[in-house]
């Protein structure tokens, strides 16, 4: 989230698209209700199904799964045509005026630089025209046709209301009404909040879905302000924390990337990361990357990371491909390239696409270690549970080690919520049986592996032998010790250049502003710096005082970065420093410094007249309507059909899908065609359950006991499906036999003149736990991900449905 | 606790009583369910099970989000979901938390033949006192909202207590505490009616011209009230009665037959008095037991498919 849960109450319009906040985030949803009741807000829902969120919405519009970019690009077209944008904001705070290189083009579904053989782009043309001074050129009169705003206008011109309706199946009048509600927040004192979740990320164009709405929010002046923002509702209490500390194959803590194998030394690695400002006077915070990186390496390797060895840069793994994501991992397992798997707090047999492929991959392993508080399906993949898990145990040689772990209520620690708050929690109960903490288990593995390297040498022992491990209890480090390590310490006496104050060696840092690139500071996760200082554990603070009752309680827990609650909050004030919305100010310039209810996302004493723009992490200081080279499929979002789609791409039939999607040959062979699988399916959660955990809890199992799919009345009638009757839903990858919920909440959409039916597949049931056994939605889903992140395309694929009888038990 | 609560009785089934008067400072309470801000998350159902230690069986999917499928001896509250296409052709998903309405004029209490098995407190809550319940099922017949359910295991009648145990010590009912969107509120009946009026103004401004409060006068008003978008058509909400009424048989029993019966009781008491002093005590509930068993059989055969 750029903003906070509480801040939702300040919105004038709440748009829920690409998510189902009431269903999946019922507790946070109270702030939407608060916005409606206390702020007169309008709630708008755009979703393939009439959801629980839609049940309390002021306006609902249906959409075909996987067509959000067509819808949102249509919204941009509408805003530009009606001139419903916040002009002063767009001119001053976005890259609308910047001039793009002449050789950047878009034609027939492809941007300039496409290579058909490698399915990738040479992105060199996707950038600004630079002047002789090295700065990006611009035209704030917007006369130059190569201005970003003019290129954008041209790009979205194809997305007329007719075209949107033709692609999305949304009736034109409903689309236009949604546009009108969105446009109402272009007034400087009005704000719209965008609430989204996996309904946008789980597509082959997931990241572009989100970018598209971010662009709308920039055009409306809704980023950085109270009641605005792009608010990703995270689906797990600590999934924000997972990404923050970099638990992804290509990342390190604090959103720094692992080097690639082309970055053979430290200087090359740094050369592409310390962005010089692209316009005069800009902050371009990533100029500090070297300080962040060196401090991380000092946290990892302590005294072994030195100036001489480039802070141990050579010990980091170097990526030969962009990502070793889960889809790739299971591809490798199936090809015998990965033979061991440690599965910590994760249930891929339920959670990842093409369950058959997951089961086959696990069956080929030499060993599988599962660490989980629950008896997961993954740890039982080898056992025959009937049609829901038909396994031939005798033929599976995988050795499975099932290690029971503590759950969150049985340990101290912190969770990072959607609003980036690190909230400390305290152990409430002892763990049952022989369950041990993840920290104890991982430490045990580390000590034993290090011992093996010590005794036996090995090809490259240095990265393991030199890891620093200075915890009070090395066998099971205290969570507070780990939190302090993430926060960071002074390793020598540090003298502040401005104040002359000295931070003594060994003391905890106050924040990442103190980090240095000479090895005198350490910080395990720079964005967490400030969370555990000499003043104590900031995450454990519980003072709910909210000075303006505007949803900002600065002394409740601690938010990264720097306890800032609203990102880009400099943009809540006009160029001179006055709040756009005087009724809901966030920060303002008082003549000598920035003051307000939040920590400024800006240099606190930087005079507005200096002309530094609010988006300080970007080298041009501006919000990007044109993403430059940061997205793999193009600087503007473009509508590409899902990999399994019922229709051709009417915009460019020759480039139907994301042209840079990574698809493995066996996965492509497992894609179905609309001839055999004519219906669009989409998967989702229900309020009664949390993923695959709560089916282990009796009350949740009572509240939603059994697997089902949702089918519209028209299709049900066509197929002779009775309310609550048994159906077989099949994709090219597998079939699910379960009951049908025949509902008015899904209606056929007219897509390119043809009726298109959507089938809803809730995902909670498996074969362990207390609820009734189910096949699992991922039996059906295709193994392909977002081209940037490889998040699987769970939200749009093809199936067939037939009535049937109950499966044999 | 129940001893102290007995001092708050204002009515008691099959009894004539003088309400204890010492504790005279109690407000009438009400639970206000604003269906227009309810998202059907079932946190209320979950909290009800947790607080009251209820665990119905794990059921099946039966073609609706409603689970369990019906109120029951272990299901005291239940979210009901109705798909409604309005006059404009737009869909509305009307979700209502069902359970005891705690009528000011409770049909169950009127119908109950077992002395003291159903009571009403000064705060308005209607409670079942299980050790006095004979399982006859008259309360089921007497209820205008089809709420009480008889257990097949112990032949006693059960329903929502409005968490009378919590309310008596100054806490809100468990469902109210658990509701994430504030759709279930609890307080004095006056405050709840005032708050409902504010909600109705907001709803009217959003185009729900018939928004209103459900506090049906036919049962003297209720201590569980609803804010409805369509107060003119309560039955849209999974059969909430448009005009709830206590069955004519029960009314006749109370209105016409009861005076006669009272005379009968007085005569019986007098006879009993002479019986007691001349012959000795007797079992007086046997006929009730037989009748109760009959009603129970009937209600069970109605419920089984």
CSV table of N, CA, C and O in Angstrom, one decimal, chain B residues 157-220:
chain,number,residue,atom,x,y,z
B,157,UNK,N,-35.3,-26.9,23.9
B,157,UNK,CA,-35.4,-25.9,22.9
B,157,UNK,C,-34.2,-24.9,23.1
B,157,UNK,O,-33.9,-24.6,24.2
B,158,UNK,N,-33.6,-24.5,21.9
B,158,UNK,CA,-32.5,-23.6,21.9
B,158,UNK,C,-32.7,-22.5,20.9
B,158,UNK,O,-33.3,-22.6,19.9
B,159,UNK,N,-32.1,-21.4,21.3
B,159,UNK,CA,-32.0,-20.2,20.4
B,159,UNK,C,-31.0,-19.2,20.9
B,159,UNK,O,-30.5,-19.4,22.0
B,160,UNK,N,-30.8,-18.1,20.2
B,160,UNK,CA,-29.9,-17.0,20.6
B,160,UNK,C,-30.3,-16.5,22.0
B,160,UNK,O,-31.5,-16.2,22.2
B,161,UNK,N,-29.4,-16.3,22.8
B,161,UNK,CA,-29.7,-15.7,24.2
B,161,UNK,C,-29.4,-14.2,24.2
B,161,UNK,O,-29.5,-13.6,25.2
B,162,UNK,N,-29.1,-13.6,23.1
B,162,UNK,CA,-28.6,-12.2,23.0
B,162,UNK,C,-27.4,-12.1,23.9
B,162,UNK,O,-27.1,-11.0,24.5
B,163,UNK,N,-26.7,-13.2,24.1
B,163,UNK,CA,-25.6,-13.2,25.1
B,163,UNK,C,-26.0,-12.6,26.4
B,163,UNK,O,-25.3,-11.7,26.9
B,164,UNK,N,-27.1,-13.1,26.9
B,164,UNK,CA,-27.6,-12.5,28.2
B,164,UNK,C,-26.5,-12.6,29.3
B,164,UNK,O,-26.5,-11.7,30.2
B,165,UNK,N,-25.7,-13.6,29.2
B,165,UNK,CA,-24.6,-13.7,30.2
B,165,UNK,C,-23.6,-12.6,30.0
B,165,UNK,O,-23.1,-12.0,31.0
B,166,UNK,N,-23.3,-12.2,28.8
B,166,UNK,CA,-22.3,-11.1,28.6
B,166,UNK,C,-23.0,-9.8,28.9
B,166,UNK,O,-22.4,-8.9,29.6
B,167,UNK,N,-24.2,-9.6,28.4
B,167,UNK,CA,-24.9,-8.3,28.6
B,167,UNK,C,-25.1,-8.0,30.1
B,167,UNK,O,-24.9,-6.9,30.6
B,168,UNK,N,-25.4,-9.1,30.9
B,168,UNK,CA,-25.6,-8.9,32.3
B,168,UNK,C,-24.4,-8.4,33.0
B,168,UNK,O,-24.5,-7.8,34.1
B,169,UNK,N,-23.2,-8.6,32.4
B,169,UNK,CA,-22.0,-8.0,33.1
B,169,UNK,C,-21.4,-6.9,32.2
B,169,UNK,O,-20.2,-6.6,32.3
B,170,UNK,N,-22.2,-6.3,31.4
B,170,UNK,CA,-21.8,-5.0,30.8
B,170,UNK,C,-21.0,-5.2,29.5
B,170,UNK,O,-20.4,-4.3,29.0
B,171,UNK,N,-21.1,-6.4,28.9
B,171,UNK,CA,-20.4,-6.6,27.6
B,171,UNK,C,-21.4,-6.7,26.5
B,171,UNK,O,-22.6,-7.0,26.7
B,172,UNK,N,-21.0,-6.4,25.3
B,172,UNK,CA,-21.8,-6.6,24.1
B,172,UNK,C,-21.9,-8.0,23.7
B,172,UNK,O,-21.0,-8.8,24.0
B,173,UNK,N,-23.0,-8.4,23.0
B,173,UNK,CA,-23.0,-9.8,22.5
B,173,UNK,C,-21.8,-10.2,21.7
B,173,UNK,O,-21.2,-9.3,21.0
B,174,UNK,N,-21.4,-11.4,21.7
B,174,UNK,CA,-20.2,-11.9,21.0
B,174,UNK,C,-20.2,-11.5,19.5
B,174,UNK,O,-19.2,-11.1,18.9
B,175,UNK,N,-21.4,-11.6,18.8
B,175,UNK,CA,-21.5,-11.3,17.4
B,175,UNK,C,-21.2,-9.9,17.1
B,175,UNK,O,-20.6,-9.5,16.1
B,176,UNK,N,-21.6,-9.0,18.1
B,176,UNK,CA,-21.4,-7.6,17.9
B,176,UNK,C,-19.9,-7.3,18.0
B,176,UNK,O,-19.4,-6.5,17.2
B,177,UNK,N,-19.3,-7.9,18.9
B,177,UNK,CA,-17.9,-7.7,19.1
B,177,UNK,C,-17.1,-8.1,17.9
B,177,UNK,O,-16.1,-7.5,17.5
B,178,UNK,N,-17.5,-9.2,17.3
B,178,UNK,CA,-16.7,-9.8,16.2
B,178,UNK,C,-17.0,-9.1,14.8
B,178,UNK,O,-16.2,-9.2,14.0
B,179,UNK,N,-18.1,-8.4,14.7
B,179,UNK,CA,-18.5,-7.9,13.4
B,179,UNK,C,-17.4,-6.9,12.9
B,179,UNK,O,-17.2,-5.9,13.5
B,180,UNK,N,-16.8,-7.2,11.7
B,180,UNK,CA,-15.7,-6.3,11.3
B,180,UNK,C,-16.1,-5.0,10.7
B,180,UNK,O,-15.3,-4.0,10.7
B,181,UNK,N,-17.3,-4.9,10.2
B,181,UNK,CA,-17.8,-3.6,9.6
B,181,UNK,C,-18.7,-2.8,10.4
B,181,UNK,O,-19.2,-1.8,9.9
B,182,UNK,N,-18.9,-3.2,11.6
B,182,UNK,CA,-19.9,-2.4,12.5
B,182,UNK,C,-21.3,-2.6,12.0
B,182,UNK,O,-22.1,-1.7,12.3
B,183,UNK,N,-21.6,-3.7,11.3
B,183,UNK,CA,-23.0,-3.9,10.8
B,183,UNK,C,-23.9,-4.3,12.0
B,183,UNK,O,-25.1,-4.2,11.9
B,184,UNK,N,-23.3,-4.8,13.0
B,184,UNK,CA,-24.1,-5.2,14.2
B,184,UNK,C,-23.7,-4.3,15.3
B,184,UNK,O,-22.5,-4.3,15.7
B,185,UNK,N,-24.7,-3.5,15.8
B,185,UNK,CA,-24.4,-2.6,16.9
B,185,UNK,C,-25.3,-3.0,18.1
B,185,UNK,O,-26.3,-3.7,17.9
B,186,UNK,N,-24.9,-2.6,19.2
B,186,UNK,CA,-25.6,-2.9,20.4
B,186,UNK,C,-25.6,-1.8,21.4
B,186,UNK,O,-24.6,-1.1,21.6
B,187,UNK,N,-26.8,-1.5,22.0
B,187,UNK,CA,-26.9,-0.4,23.0
B,187,UNK,C,-28.3,-0.3,23.5
B,187,UNK,O,-29.1,-1.3,23.4
B,188,UNK,N,-28.7,0.8,24.0
B,188,UNK,CA,-30.1,1.0,24.5
B,188,UNK,C,-30.9,1.0,23.2
B,188,UNK,O,-30.5,1.5,22.1
B,189,UNK,N,-32.2,0.6,23.4
B,189,UNK,CA,-33.0,0.6,22.2
B,189,UNK,C,-33.2,2.0,21.7
B,189,UNK,O,-33.3,2.2,20.4
B,190,UNK,N,-33.3,3.0,22.5
B,190,UNK,CA,-33.4,4.4,22.1
B,190,UNK,C,-32.3,4.8,21.2
B,190,UNK,O,-32.4,5.3,20.1
B,191,UNK,N,-31.0,4.5,21.7
B,191,UNK,CA,-29.9,4.9,20.9
B,191,UNK,C,-29.8,4.2,19.6
B,191,UNK,O,-29.5,4.8,18.5
B,192,UNK,N,-30.2,2.9,19.6
B,192,UNK,CA,-30.1,2.1,18.3
B,192,UNK,C,-31.1,2.7,17.3
B,192,UNK,O,-30.9,2.7,16.1
B,193,UNK,N,-32.3,3.1,17.8
B,193,UNK,CA,-33.3,3.7,16.9
B,193,UNK,C,-32.8,5.0,16.3
B,193,UNK,O,-33.0,5.3,15.2
B,194,UNK,N,-32.1,5.8,17.2
B,194,UNK,CA,-31.6,7.1,16.7
B,194,UNK,C,-30.5,6.8,15.6
B,194,UNK,O,-30.5,7.5,14.6
B,195,UNK,N,-29.6,5.9,15.9
B,195,UNK,CA,-28.6,5.6,15.0
B,195,UNK,C,-29.2,5.1,13.6
B,195,UNK,O,-28.7,5.5,12.6
B,196,UNK,N,-30.2,4.2,13.8
B,196,UNK,CA,-30.8,3.7,12.6
B,196,UNK,C,-31.4,4.8,11.7
B,196,UNK,O,-31.2,4.8,10.5
B,197,UNK,N,-31.9,5.9,12.3
B,197,UNK,CA,-32.5,7.0,11.5
B,197,UNK,C,-31.4,7.7,10.7
B,197,UNK,O,-31.6,8.0,9.6
B,198,UNK,N,-30.2,7.8,11.3
B,198,UNK,CA,-29.1,8.4,10.6
B,198,UNK,C,-28.7,7.6,9.4
B,198,UNK,O,-28.4,8.1,8.3
B,199,UNK,N,-28.7,6.2,9.6
B,199,UNK,CA,-28.3,5.3,8.5
B,199,UNK,C,-29.4,5.4,7.4
B,199,UNK,O,-29.1,5.4,6.2
B,200,UNK,N,-30.6,5.6,7.8
B,200,UNK,CA,-31.7,5.6,6.8
B,200,UNK,C,-31.6,6.9,5.9
B,200,UNK,O,-31.8,6.8,4.7
B,201,UNK,N,-31.2,8.0,6.6
B,201,UNK,CA,-31.0,9.2,5.8
B,201,UNK,C,-29.9,9.0,4.7
B,201,UNK,O,-30.1,9.4,3.6
B,202,UNK,N,-28.8,8.4,5.2
B,202,UNK,CA,-27.7,8.1,4.2
B,202,UNK,C,-28.2,7.2,3.1
B,202,UNK,O,-27.9,7.5,1.9
B,203,UNK,N,-28.9,6.2,3.4
B,203,UNK,CA,-29.4,5.2,2.4
B,203,UNK,C,-30.4,5.9,1.4
B,203,UNK,O,-30.3,5.6,0.2
B,204,UNK,N,-31.2,6.8,1.9
B,204,UNK,CA,-32.2,7.5,1.0
B,204,UNK,C,-31.4,8.3,0.1
B,204,UNK,O,-31.7,8.4,-1.1
B,205,UNK,N,-30.3,8.9,0.6
B,205,UNK,CA,-29.5,9.8,-0.3
B,205,UNK,C,-28.8,9.0,-1.4
B,205,UNK,O,-28.3,9.5,-2.4
B,206,UNK,N,-28.6,7.7,-1.1
B,206,UNK,CA,-28.0,6.8,-2.1
B,206,UNK,C,-29.0,6.1,-3.0
B,206,UNK,O,-28.7,5.1,-3.7
B,207,UNK,N,-30.2,6.6,-2.9
B,207,UNK,CA,-31.2,6.0,-3.9
B,207,UNK,C,-32.1,4.9,-3.3
B,207,UNK,O,-33.0,4.4,-4.0
B,208,UNK,N,-31.9,4.6,-2.1
B,208,UNK,CA,-32.8,3.6,-1.5
B,208,UNK,C,-34.0,4.3,-0.8
B,208,UNK,O,-34.0,4.5,0.4
B,209,UNK,N,-35.0,4.6,-1.6
B,209,UNK,CA,-36.1,5.5,-1.0
B,209,UNK,C,-36.9,4.8,0.0
B,209,UNK,O,-37.5,5.5,0.9
B,210,UNK,N,-36.9,3.5,0.0
B,210,UNK,CA,-37.8,2.8,0.9
B,210,UNK,C,-36.9,2.2,2.1
B,210,UNK,O,-37.4,1.3,2.8
B,211,UNK,N,-35.7,2.8,2.3
B,211,UNK,CA,-34.9,2.3,3.4
B,211,UNK,C,-35.7,2.6,4.7
B,211,UNK,O,-36.4,3.6,4.9
B,212,UNK,N,-35.5,1.7,5.7
B,212,UNK,CA,-36.2,1.9,6.9
B,212,UNK,C,-35.8,0.9,8.0
B,212,UNK,O,-34.9,0.1,7.8
B,213,UNK,N,-36.4,1.1,9.2
B,213,UNK,CA,-36.1,0.3,10.3
B,213,UNK,C,-37.1,-0.8,10.5
B,213,UNK,O,-38.3,-0.6,10.3
B,214,UNK,N,-36.6,-2.0,10.7
B,214,UNK,CA,-37.5,-3.2,11.0
B,214,UNK,C,-37.6,-3.4,12.5
B,214,UNK,O,-36.7,-3.8,13.1
B,215,UNK,N,-38.8,-3.0,13.0
B,215,UNK,CA,-39.0,-3.1,14.5
B,215,UNK,C,-40.5,-3.3,14.6
B,215,UNK,O,-41.2,-2.5,15.1
B,216,UNK,N,-40.9,-4.5,14.2
B,216,UNK,CA,-42.3,-4.7,13.9
B,216,UNK,C,-43.3,-4.5,15.1
B,216,UNK,O,-43.1,-5.2,16.1
B,217,UNK,N,-44.3,-3.6,14.9
B,217,UNK,CA,-45.2,-3.4,16.0
B,217,UNK,C,-46.1,-4.6,16.3
B,217,UNK,O,-46.6,-4.7,17.4
B,218,UNK,N,-46.2,-5.5,15.3
B,218,UNK,CA,-47.1,-6.6,15.5
B,218,UNK,C,-46.7,-7.5,16.7
B,218,UNK,O,-47.5,-8.2,17.3
B,219,UNK,N,-45.4,-7.4,17.1
B,219,UNK,CA,-45.0,-8.2,18.2
B,219,UNK,C,-44.5,-7.2,19.3
B,219,UNK,O,-43.6,-7.6,20.1
B,220,UNK,N,-45.0,-6.0,19.3
B,220,UNK,CA,-44.6,-5.0,20.3
B,220,UNK,C,-43.3,-4.4,20.1
B,220,UNK,O,-42.7,-3.8,21.0
